[in-house]
Amino acid sequence: MEEHNKSEDEHRLSLSRRDVLKSGSLLLTLPFVSLKLRAAPDGEKTSSLPTGEGEKVVATCSTFDCGGKCDIRAHVTDGVVTRISTRPDNELDPEMPIMRACVRGRGYRKFVYHPDRLKYPMKRVGKRGEGKFVRISWDEATTLIADNLRRITTKYGPESRFMHNNTATSGGAFSGDGMMKRLLNLTGGYLSYYHSVSLGNTVAATPYTYGVAASGNSLDTLKDTPLVILWGHNPTETIFGHTNHYFQQMKQNGTRFVVVDPRYSDTTSSLADEWIPLLPTTDNAMMDAMMYVIISEGLHDKAFISRYTLGFDEASMPEGVPANESLVAYLMGQKDGVVKTPEWAESITHVPAQTIRQLARDYATTKPAALIQGWGPQRHNCGERTARGSTLLATITGNVGVKGGWAAGYGGCGNRKFTTGVETLDNPVKENISIMNWVQAAEDASKVTPEDGLKGGEKLKSNIRILFSLAGNYLANQNPDVNQAVKVLEDESKIEFIVVSDLYMTPSAKYADLLLPETSFMERWNIGETWGTANYLVLSEKLIEPEFERRSDYDWQRDVARKLGVEAEFSQGRDEKQWVEHIWQQTCLAMPDEKLPTFEELQITRRHLFKSAPWVAFEENIRDPQNHPFPTPSGKIEIFSQRLYDMHHPEIPALSHYVPAHEGPEDPLTTRFPLQLITWKGKNRANSTQYANPWLQEVQAQKLWINPLDAEPRAIQQGDELRIHNERGVSLVEAEVTQRIIPGVVAMQAGAWWQPDSQGVDHGGCANVLSSSRITALAKGNSHQTMLVEVAKHESV
């Protein structure tokens, strides 16, 4: 095998750049070849490691907003990336490990060199959504943008301008969406939005317990933790920063992992000592029952609760609140007559009472223990309650602010560092909306009120009339209730001009009036930024020149700015690389103690690792509460939140206890749609990005997981084509009959491309034709995981 690989390498390196580009099929099907690289410690040049005649290996990363900026080694020969490798094992820095490339990272070359990539600017000639376009020049394209910006701004005001910030580029410090904000702000402003579809509900809810959102530790603090409960957390597939590096070490050291999830995920398979499946949206019922067991059996941390918390029992309640509103009163049924026993929870969650009882005892008596909640559970319309429920469990067991524990809730690490990013300038438009309001703001802005999520004003001054979608597929694919969204997009009397910039003809791109061919991360300069608990920055260097007429967003934005008369102020005379250098220089000034390398040095070292001391959220608050109170109104951990209590909203109780969810298992709608559909983030794409990559389609086929107990009465067998439907839409997908999903629940991977036929039936397994646009009560966020469906074998005509 080694001799075969060697001969293939020699043959490939003998090809000229012209020959390689002509031989597209060869380029796209070359196998990955293992290559032994010498170690390249910090400070040694790694940007150009010669491995053969004419070949260099460039250490880089993608700028997709996926779980971590993994170490990608691009093998470049004569201006062509011939293959991708990754960091050798002997380059691991144990103080801040950088991920090795996952299957997504290994597939980037096929994604970049795919023949279906957009090549030229085009304008629409058919109806919106038909996908009919004609090629135009870049001069015509940028003139269309400038003219429509002038016309629409003059007619409707800057409030009519809107832009989607999408995850295909938002993992980098410099991106087209940031520069588009700068351009819009220079010319009057735009309607902005808040809320993250990924984690916005839990970010909004966690501060009602702790006063701030960031409640996670650095993972090096967990190395000696004996028990970890992963509640709806699936890092093995989502590639959540460097989480798997630490979890695998902990597993080898004897840490016991319990996974609570309706689906037997790859994380469950690789880590779990115990899998506890429960019905989606019933998490709080199980949490309530666990707290009942812990308190009724005297396993709670009494000293911790007495010193640091508010609202545990009647004696620790704020003044003026009626009796029986405390946690103990709720759990013991003193208000509603229902004692929250494991038997009560079993009927709701379908988790056996003894399993709940034992997990509660294990969590309370194992010191320390970490309950780490993923972002999936908070994407339900009960997600805010679930997020806070986990914080209450962590609190009553004394696992907050201690090494080896975990405060639950959002879980973001408070010591992470980022670049300064682009100066987008002040936005003159002060109103902003939730991301969940944009369809409504395009259809009838008068219906977007503060109660629905409007901030900064009492009403919007205009409907959305011009929309920019840059490097994303949210408009007609990732948006909850796709069918509702595309009705608005199709109506040209609503949004008058839509600009889409992307690499592929995505479902959203088909709704463009102007479609622009974007560059990939290999064709531009950037700096990769991590998320999760990883803490490093990686240079993402321009590796190859764009082919055909592809241009970066910033490149064409400079032309638009010139035609609007603001180019000098917009660009500051900087090209793309100079902007990245400027961002790095500003970051160096903002972090003088970090001793960051110069930009010239960064091009040699390729990365900067923040080797900070282990971080434990709320450690100072617990060690010295007198001088470091929690940033809540009471200065304590608020088990009972008076702020939530004063809202008088049944869906956001002050204790965040169980409330039956809309389209949950107790909804009367189950008589028509008896199955709960959930989705998961798969290992072969980041949201819908890389869906078009055929290598990654082979990694995991789009199928609907259904339990045999649900399949049998429907006469469904493995491989059948299924019809999934509810009142919002219909999708067709292949059946995967498996016990890896709990009965009563079906599941399929998120991010499949919407493929409607003439009747509007989706043939791509796109869950967003079935998901709801209902907003959550507190954050005004998304609840697209909460959906009831029915499934039947599809009878083709």
PDB file of N, CA, C and O in Angstrom, residues 55-118:
ATOM      1  N   GLU A  55       5.564  20.580  -3.958  1.00  0.00           N
ATOM      2  CA  GLU A  55       4.455  20.512  -3.012  1.00  0.00           C
ATOM      3  C   GLU A  55       4.814  21.204  -1.712  1.00  0.00           C
ATOM      4  O   GLU A  55       5.939  21.119  -1.229  1.00  0.00           O
ATOM      5  N   LYS A  56       3.852  21.915  -1.140  1.00  0.00           N
ATOM      6  CA  LYS A  56       4.009  22.440   0.208  1.00  0.00           C
ATOM      7  C   LYS A  56       2.762  22.079   0.996  1.00  0.00           C
ATOM      8  O   LYS A  56       1.689  21.869   0.437  1.00  0.00           O
ATOM      9  N   VAL A  57       2.926  21.999   2.300  1.00  0.00           N
ATOM     10  CA  VAL A  57       1.817  21.667   3.191  1.00  0.00           C
ATOM     11  C   VAL A  57       1.537  22.883   4.051  1.00  0.00           C
ATOM     12  O   VAL A  57       2.424  23.374   4.752  1.00  0.00           O
ATOM     13  N   VAL A  58       0.296  23.389   3.986  1.00  0.00           N
ATOM     14  CA  VAL A  58      -0.076  24.602   4.699  1.00  0.00           C
ATOM     15  C   VAL A  58      -1.018  24.241   5.841  1.00  0.00           C
ATOM     16  O   VAL A  58      -2.099  23.693   5.608  1.00  0.00           O
ATOM     17  N   ALA A  59      -0.612  24.548   7.056  1.00  0.00           N
ATOM     18  CA  ALA A  59      -1.483  24.350   8.213  1.00  0.00           C
ATOM     19  C   ALA A  59      -2.504  25.476   8.248  1.00  0.00           C
ATOM     20  O   ALA A  59      -2.154  26.653   8.305  1.00  0.00           O
ATOM     21  N   THR A  60      -3.784  25.122   8.234  1.00  0.00           N
ATOM     22  CA  THR A  60      -4.834  26.132   8.145  1.00  0.00           C
ATOM     23  C   THR A  60      -6.079  25.614   8.856  1.00  0.00           C
ATOM     24  O   THR A  60      -6.039  24.624   9.587  1.00  0.00           O
ATOM     25  N   CYS A  61      -7.206  26.292   8.676  1.00  0.00           N
ATOM     26  CA  CYS A  61      -8.478  25.824   9.217  1.00  0.00           C
ATOM     27  C   CYS A  61      -9.596  26.395   8.368  1.00  0.00           C
ATOM     28  O   CYS A  61      -9.404  27.349   7.620  1.00  0.00           O
ATOM     29  N   SER A  62     -10.761  25.796   8.483  1.00  0.00           N
ATOM     30  CA  SER A  62     -11.927  26.359   7.807  1.00  0.00           C
ATOM     31  C   SER A  62     -12.494  27.494   8.645  1.00  0.00           C
ATOM     32  O   SER A  62     -12.149  27.656   9.814  1.00  0.00           O
ATOM     33  N   THR A  63     -13.381  28.288   8.046  1.00  0.00           N
ATOM     34  CA  THR A  63     -14.083  29.325   8.816  1.00  0.00           C
ATOM     35  C   THR A  63     -15.584  29.086   8.811  1.00  0.00           C
ATOM     36  O   THR A  63     -16.368  30.004   8.986  1.00  0.00           O
ATOM     37  N   PHE A  64     -15.994  27.825   8.609  1.00  0.00           N
ATOM     38  CA  PHE A  64     -17.379  27.468   8.884  1.00  0.00           C
ATOM     39  C   PHE A  64     -17.594  27.568  10.394  1.00  0.00           C
ATOM     40  O   PHE A  64     -16.667  27.353  11.175  1.00  0.00           O
ATOM     41  N   ASP A  65     -18.814  27.846  10.806  1.00  0.00           N
ATOM     42  CA  ASP A  65     -19.095  27.940  12.229  1.00  0.00           C
ATOM     43  C   ASP A  65     -19.484  26.563  12.747  1.00  0.00           C
ATOM     44  O   ASP A  65     -20.609  26.328  13.178  1.00  0.00           O
ATOM     45  N   CYS A  66     -18.528  25.637  12.691  1.00  0.00           N
ATOM     46  CA  CYS A  66     -18.765  24.313  13.260  1.00  0.00           C
ATOM     47  C   CYS A  66     -18.011  24.225  14.580  1.00  0.00           C
ATOM     48  O   CYS A  66     -17.417  25.189  15.032  1.00  0.00           O
ATOM     49  N   GLY A  67     -18.002  23.046  15.185  1.00  0.00           N
ATOM     50  CA  GLY A  67     -17.609  22.937  16.581  1.00  0.00           C
ATOM     51  C   GLY A  67     -16.218  23.363  16.960  1.00  0.00           C
ATOM     52  O   GLY A  67     -15.993  23.782  18.084  1.00  0.00           O
ATOM     53  N   GLY A  68     -15.254  23.261  16.086  1.00  0.00           N
ATOM     54  CA  GLY A  68     -13.903  23.671  16.441  1.00  0.00           C
ATOM     55  C   GLY A  68     -13.124  23.973  15.185  1.00  0.00           C
ATOM     56  O   GLY A  68     -13.475  23.526  14.105  1.00  0.00           O
ATOM     57  N   LYS A  69     -12.104  24.742  15.344  1.00  0.00           N
ATOM     58  CA  LYS A  69     -11.243  25.045  14.208  1.00  0.00           C
ATOM     59  C   LYS A  69     -10.173  23.963  14.133  1.00  0.00           C
ATOM     60  O   LYS A  69      -9.072  24.095  14.665  1.00  0.00           O
ATOM     61  N   CYS A  70     -10.524  22.865  13.481  1.00  0.00           N
ATOM     62  CA  CYS A  70      -9.613  21.726  13.461  1.00  0.00           C
ATOM     63  C   CYS A  70      -8.403  22.015  12.589  1.00  0.00           C
ATOM     64  O   CYS A  70      -8.432  22.862  11.701  1.00  0.00           O
ATOM     65  N   ASP A  71      -7.347  21.314  12.882  1.00  0.00           N
ATOM     66  CA  ASP A  71      -6.072  21.490  12.189  1.00  0.00           C
ATOM     67  C   ASP A  71      -6.146  20.784  10.839  1.00  0.00           C
ATOM     68  O   ASP A  71      -6.184  19.560  10.749  1.00  0.00           O
ATOM     69  N   ILE A  72      -6.181  21.576   9.770  1.00  0.00           N
ATOM     70  CA  ILE A  72      -6.213  21.054   8.415  1.00  0.00           C
ATOM     71  C   ILE A  72      -4.856  21.301   7.775  1.00  0.00           C
ATOM     72  O   ILE A  72      -4.324  22.411   7.840  1.00  0.00           O
ATOM     73  N   ARG A  73      -4.291  20.302   7.149  1.00  0.00           N
ATOM     74  CA  ARG A  73      -3.050  20.450   6.405  1.00  0.00           C
ATOM     75  C   ARG A  73      -3.384  20.336   4.918  1.00  0.00           C
ATOM     76  O   ARG A  73      -3.709  19.249   4.424  1.00  0.00           O
ATOM     77  N   ALA A  74      -3.339  21.472   4.228  1.00  0.00           N
ATOM     78  CA  ALA A  74      -3.648  21.498   2.803  1.00  0.00           C
ATOM     79  C   ALA A  74      -2.369  21.250   2.014  1.00  0.00           C
ATOM     80  O   ALA A  74      -1.381  21.969   2.167  1.00  0.00           O
ATOM     81  N   HIS A  75      -2.382  20.239   1.184  1.00  0.00           N
ATOM     82  CA  HIS A  75      -1.242  19.917   0.340  1.00  0.00           C
ATOM     83  C   HIS A  75      -1.437  20.638  -0.990  1.00  0.00           C
ATOM     84  O   HIS A  75      -2.360  20.326  -1.748  1.00  0.00           O
ATOM     85  N   VAL A  76      -0.568  21.605  -1.256  1.00  0.00           N
ATOM     86  CA  VAL A  76      -0.732  22.488  -2.409  1.00  0.00           C
ATOM     87  C   VAL A  76       0.407  22.251  -3.396  1.00  0.00           C
ATOM     88  O   VAL A  76       1.593  22.304  -3.018  1.00  0.00           O
ATOM     89  N   THR A  77       0.041  21.992  -4.635  1.00  0.00           N
ATOM     90  CA  THR A  77       1.016  21.802  -5.703  1.00  0.00           C
ATOM     91  C   THR A  77       0.629  22.678  -6.883  1.00  0.00           C
ATOM     92  O   THR A  77      -0.480  22.534  -7.419  1.00  0.00           O
ATOM     93  N   ASP A  78       1.488  23.588  -7.252  1.00  0.00           N
ATOM     94  CA  ASP A  78       1.265  24.442  -8.414  1.00  0.00           C
ATOM     95  C   ASP A  78      -0.095  25.130  -8.355  1.00  0.00           C
ATOM     96  O   ASP A  78      -0.836  25.171  -9.333  1.00  0.00           O
ATOM     97  N   GLY A  79      -0.421  25.655  -7.174  1.00  0.00           N
ATOM     98  CA  GLY A  79      -1.656  26.406  -7.024  1.00  0.00           C
ATOM     99  C   GLY A  79      -2.902  25.571  -6.904  1.00  0.00           C
ATOM    100  O   GLY A  79      -4.018  26.105  -7.003  1.00  0.00           O
ATOM    101  N   VAL A  80      -2.774  24.269  -6.667  1.00  0.00           N
ATOM    102  CA  VAL A  80      -3.930  23.382  -6.541  1.00  0.00           C
ATOM    103  C   VAL A  80      -3.817  22.596  -5.245  1.00  0.00           C
ATOM    104  O   VAL A  80      -2.746  22.059  -4.928  1.00  0.00           O
ATOM    105  N   VAL A  81      -4.891  22.524  -4.473  1.00  0.00           N
ATOM    106  CA  VAL A  81      -4.927  21.679  -3.282  1.00  0.00           C
ATOM    107  C   VAL A  81      -5.168  20.247  -3.756  1.00  0.00           C
ATOM    108  O   VAL A  81      -6.230  19.936  -4.300  1.00  0.00           O
ATOM    109  N   THR A  82      -4.180  19.399  -3.573  1.00  0.00           N
ATOM    110  CA  THR A  82      -4.282  18.029  -4.081  1.00  0.00           C
ATOM    111  C   THR A  82      -4.856  17.061  -3.071  1.00  0.00           C
ATOM    112  O   THR A  82      -5.388  16.014  -3.437  1.00  0.00           O
ATOM    113  N   ARG A  83      -4.728  17.369  -1.790  1.00  0.00           N
ATOM    114  CA  ARG A  83      -5.348  16.540  -0.767  1.00  0.00           C
ATOM    115  C   ARG A  83      -5.307  17.265   0.574  1.00  0.00           C
ATOM    116  O   ARG A  83      -4.666  18.312   0.708  1.00  0.00           O
ATOM    117  N   ILE A  84      -5.976  16.681   1.554  1.00  0.00           N
ATOM    118  CA  ILE A  84      -6.039  17.225   2.913  1.00  0.00           C
ATOM    119  C   ILE A  84      -5.521  16.165   3.884  1.00  0.00           C
ATOM    120  O   ILE A  84      -5.918  14.996   3.821  1.00  0.00           O
ATOM    121  N   SER A  85      -4.631  16.561   4.755  1.00  0.00           N
ATOM    122  CA  SER A  85      -4.246  15.703   5.877  1.00  0.00           C
ATOM    123  C   SER A  85      -4.513  16.500   7.153  1.00  0.00           C
ATOM    124  O   SER A  85      -5.158  17.550   7.118  1.00  0.00           O
ATOM    125  N   THR A  86      -4.008  16.046   8.277  1.00  0.00           N
ATOM    126  CA  THR A  86      -4.271  16.746   9.529  1.00  0.00           C
ATOM    127  C   THR A  86      -3.069  16.653  10.451  1.00  0.00           C
ATOM    128  O   THR A  86      -2.027  16.105  10.088  1.00  0.00           O
ATOM    129  N   ARG A  87      -3.223  17.211  11.642  1.00  0.00           N
ATOM    130  CA  ARG A  87      -2.126  17.286  12.596  1.00  0.00           C
ATOM    131  C   ARG A  87      -1.655  15.893  13.011  1.00  0.00           C
ATOM    132  O   ARG A  87      -2.454  15.049  13.406  1.00  0.00           O
ATOM    133  N   PRO A  88      -0.346  15.636  12.930  1.00  0.00           N
ATOM    134  CA  PRO A  88       0.172  14.375  13.463  1.00  0.00           C
ATOM    135  C   PRO A  88      -0.015  14.317  14.973  1.00  0.00           C
ATOM    136  O   PRO A  88      -0.069  15.350  15.653  1.00  0.00           O
ATOM    137  N   ASP A  89      -0.105  13.123  15.511  1.00  0.00           N
ATOM    138  CA  ASP A  89      -0.331  12.965  16.939  1.00  0.00           C
ATOM    139  C   ASP A  89       0.770  13.601  17.776  1.00  0.00           C
ATOM    140  O   ASP A  89       0.517  14.103  18.871  1.00  0.00           O
ATOM    141  N   ASN A  90       2.014  13.611  17.259  1.00  0.00           N
ATOM    142  CA  ASN A  90       3.107  14.128  18.080  1.00  0.00           C
ATOM    143  C   ASN A  90       3.156  15.649  18.115  1.00  0.00           C
ATOM    144  O   ASN A  90       4.056  16.221  18.721  1.00  0.00           O
ATOM    145  N   GLU A  91       2.190  16.317  17.474  1.00  0.00           N
ATOM    146  CA  GLU A  91       2.116  17.779  17.567  1.00  0.00           C
ATOM    147  C   GLU A  91       1.083  18.241  18.587  1.00  0.00           C
ATOM    148  O   GLU A  91       0.819  19.423  18.709  1.00  0.00           O
ATOM    149  N   LEU A  92       0.487  17.338  19.309  1.00  0.00           N
ATOM    150  CA  LEU A  92      -0.540  17.713  20.282  1.00  0.00           C
ATOM    151  C   LEU A  92       0.069  18.514  21.426  1.00  0.00           C
ATOM    152  O   LEU A  92       1.083  18.128  22.006  1.00  0.00           O
ATOM    153  N   ASP A  93      -0.552  19.659  21.715  1.00  0.00           N
ATOM    154  CA  ASP A  93      -0.179  20.444  22.889  1.00  0.00           C
ATOM    155  C   ASP A  93      -1.193  20.138  23.985  1.00  0.00           C
ATOM    156  O   ASP A  93      -2.355  20.552  23.894  1.00  0.00           O
ATOM    157  N   PRO A  94      -0.808  19.410  25.025  1.00  0.00           N
ATOM    158  CA  PRO A  94      -1.785  18.978  26.028  1.00  0.00           C
ATOM    159  C   PRO A  94      -2.420  20.129  26.802  1.00  0.00           C
ATOM    160  O   PRO A  94      -3.492  19.965  27.382  1.00  0.00           O
ATOM    161  N   GLU A  95      -1.761  21.311  26.828  1.00  0.00           N
ATOM    162  CA  GLU A  95      -2.329  22.441  27.563  1.00  0.00           C
ATOM    163  C   GLU A  95      -3.497  23.089  26.818  1.00  0.00           C
ATOM    164  O   GLU A  95      -4.343  23.732  27.432  1.00  0.00           O
ATOM    165  N   MET A  96      -3.524  22.979  25.501  1.00  0.00           N
ATOM    166  CA  MET A  96      -4.643  23.481  24.723  1.00  0.00           C
ATOM    167  C   MET A  96      -4.680  22.700  23.406  1.00  0.00           C
ATOM    168  O   MET A  96      -4.159  23.144  22.389  1.00  0.00           O
ATOM    169  N   PRO A  97      -5.263  21.516  23.432  1.00  0.00           N
ATOM    170  CA  PRO A  97      -5.222  20.655  22.244  1.00  0.00           C
ATOM    171  C   PRO A  97      -6.088  21.204  21.105  1.00  0.00           C
ATOM    172  O   PRO A  97      -7.219  21.629  21.317  1.00  0.00           O
ATOM    173  N   ILE A  98      -5.507  21.197  19.913  1.00  0.00           N
ATOM    174  CA  ILE A  98      -6.269  21.535  18.707  1.00  0.00           C
ATOM    175  C   ILE A  98      -6.770  20.237  18.091  1.00  0.00           C
ATOM    176  O   ILE A  98      -6.035  19.256  17.996  1.00  0.00           O
ATOM    177  N   MET A  99      -8.017  20.254  17.671  1.00  0.00           N
ATOM    178  CA  MET A  99      -8.622  19.067  17.093  1.00  0.00           C
ATOM    179  C   MET A  99      -7.891  18.606  15.832  1.00  0.00           C
ATOM    180  O   MET A  99      -7.458  19.415  15.031  1.00  0.00           O
ATOM    181  N   ARG A 100      -7.808  17.319  15.647  1.00  0.00           N
ATOM    182  CA  ARG A 100      -7.465  16.777  14.347  1.00  0.00           C
ATOM    183  C   ARG A 100      -8.690  16.890  13.443  1.00  0.00           C
ATOM    184  O   ARG A 100      -9.819  16.938  13.920  1.00  0.00           O
ATOM    185  N   ALA A 101      -8.449  16.937  12.145  1.00  0.00           N
ATOM    186  CA  ALA A 101      -9.556  17.108  11.203  1.00  0.00           C
ATOM    187  C   ALA A 101     -10.527  15.938  11.297  1.00  0.00           C
ATOM    188  O   ALA A 101     -10.126  14.775  11.292  1.00  0.00           O
ATOM    189  N   CYS A 102     -11.806  16.251  11.371  1.00  0.00           N
ATOM    190  CA  CYS A 102     -12.847  15.231  11.375  1.00  0.00           C
ATOM    191  C   CYS A 102     -13.183  14.889   9.921  1.00  0.00           C
ATOM    192  O   CYS A 102     -12.557  15.366   8.971  1.00  0.00           O
ATOM    193  N   VAL A 103     -14.224  14.097   9.727  1.00  0.00           N
ATOM    194  CA  VAL A 103     -14.596  13.687   8.374  1.00  0.00           C
ATOM    195  C   VAL A 103     -15.015  14.890   7.526  1.00  0.00           C
ATOM    196  O   VAL A 103     -14.770  14.931   6.320  1.00  0.00           O
ATOM    197  N   ARG A 104     -15.597  15.901   8.159  1.00  0.00           N
ATOM    198  CA  ARG A 104     -15.944  17.116   7.408  1.00  0.00           C
ATOM    199  C   ARG A 104     -14.681  17.813   6.912  1.00  0.00           C
ATOM    200  O   ARG A 104     -14.595  18.241   5.759  1.00  0.00           O
ATOM    201  N   GLY A 105     -13.707  17.947   7.815  1.00  0.00           N
ATOM    202  CA  GLY A 105     -12.454  18.580   7.429  1.00  0.00           C
ATOM    203  C   GLY A 105     -11.735  17.804   6.346  1.00  0.00           C
ATOM    204  O   GLY A 105     -11.140  18.390   5.428  1.00  0.00           O
ATOM    205  N   ARG A 106     -11.796  16.490   6.409  1.00  0.00           N
ATOM    206  CA  ARG A 106     -11.141  15.662   5.399  1.00  0.00           C
ATOM    207  C   ARG A 106     -11.816  15.789   4.031  1.00  0.00           C
ATOM    208  O   ARG A 106     -11.202  15.498   3.011  1.00  0.00           O
ATOM    209  N   GLY A 107     -13.066  16.227   4.026  1.00  0.00           N
ATOM    210  CA  GLY A 107     -13.799  16.319   2.769  1.00  0.00           C
ATOM    211  C   GLY A 107     -13.801  17.693   2.127  1.00  0.00           C
ATOM    212  O   GLY A 107     -14.472  17.892   1.109  1.00  0.00           O
ATOM    213  N   TYR A 108     -13.050  18.650   2.674  1.00  0.00           N
ATOM    214  CA  TYR A 108     -13.127  20.027   2.169  1.00  0.00           C
ATOM    215  C   TYR A 108     -12.689  20.159   0.710  1.00  0.00           C
ATOM    216  O   TYR A 108     -13.206  20.990  -0.030  1.00  0.00           O
ATOM    217  N   ARG A 109     -11.722  19.342   0.276  1.00  0.00           N
ATOM    218  CA  ARG A 109     -11.229  19.514  -1.093  1.00  0.00           C
ATOM    219  C   ARG A 109     -12.331  19.206  -2.102  1.00  0.00           C
ATOM    220  O   ARG A 109     -12.494  19.906  -3.106  1.00  0.00           O
ATOM    221  N   LYS A 110     -13.100  18.158  -1.844  1.00  0.00           N
ATOM    222  CA  LYS A 110     -14.205  17.825  -2.745  1.00  0.00           C
ATOM    223  C   LYS A 110     -15.239  18.940  -2.755  1.00  0.00           C
ATOM    224  O   LYS A 110     -15.849  19.246  -3.778  1.00  0.00           O
ATOM    225  N   PHE A 111     -15.436  19.559  -1.618  1.00  0.00           N
ATOM    226  CA  PHE A 111     -16.399  20.654  -1.501  1.00  0.00           C
ATOM    227  C   PHE A 111     -15.942  21.867  -2.307  1.00  0.00           C
ATOM    228  O   PHE A 111     -16.731  22.506  -3.001  1.00  0.00           O
ATOM    229  N   VAL A 112     -14.657  22.180  -2.225  1.00  0.00           N
ATOM    230  CA  VAL A 112     -14.126  23.366  -2.899  1.00  0.00           C
ATOM    231  C   VAL A 112     -14.028  23.150  -4.407  1.00  0.00           C
ATOM    232  O   VAL A 112     -14.313  24.058  -5.190  1.00  0.00           O
ATOM    233  N   TYR A 113     -13.653  21.952  -4.821  1.00  0.00           N
ATOM    234  CA  TYR A 113     -13.435  21.685  -6.245  1.00  0.00           C
ATOM    235  C   TYR A 113     -14.635  21.013  -6.923  1.00  0.00           C
ATOM    236  O   TYR A 113     -14.493  20.439  -7.998  1.00  0.00           O
ATOM    237  N   HIS A 114     -15.773  21.082  -6.318  1.00  0.00           N
ATOM    238  CA  HIS A 114     -16.964  20.436  -6.884  1.00  0.00           C
ATOM    239  C   HIS A 114     -17.390  21.150  -8.171  1.00  0.00           C
ATOM    240  O   HIS A 114     -17.445  22.377  -8.224  1.00  0.00           O
ATOM    241  N   PRO A 115     -17.709  20.399  -9.235  1.00  0.00           N
ATOM    242  CA  PRO A 115     -18.086  21.048 -10.504  1.00  0.00           C
ATOM    243  C   PRO A 115     -19.390  21.822 -10.441  1.00  0.00           C
ATOM    244  O   PRO A 115     -19.660  22.648 -11.322  1.00  0.00           O
ATOM    245  N   ASP A 116     -20.220  21.581  -9.428  1.00  0.00           N
ATOM    246  CA  ASP A 116     -21.504  22.283  -9.334  1.00  0.00           C
ATOM    247  C   ASP A 116     -21.402  23.639  -8.644  1.00  0.00           C
ATOM    248  O   ASP A 116     -22.420  24.316  -8.474  1.00  0.00           O
ATOM    249  N   ARG A 117     -20.223  24.037  -8.238  1.00  0.00           N
ATOM    250  CA  ARG A 117     -20.097  25.352  -7.609  1.00  0.00           C
ATOM    251  C   ARG A 117     -20.518  26.459  -8.570  1.00  0.00           C
ATOM    252  O   ARG A 117     -20.318  26.370  -9.790  1.00  0.00           O
ATOM    253  N   LEU A 118     -21.088  27.515  -8.010  1.00  0.00           N
ATOM    254  CA  LEU A 118     -21.456  28.672  -8.826  1.00  0.00           C
ATOM    255  C   LEU A 118     -20.192  29.306  -9.403  1.00  0.00           C
ATOM    256  O   LEU A 118     -19.160  29.370  -8.747  1.00  0.00           O
TER     257      LEU A 118
END
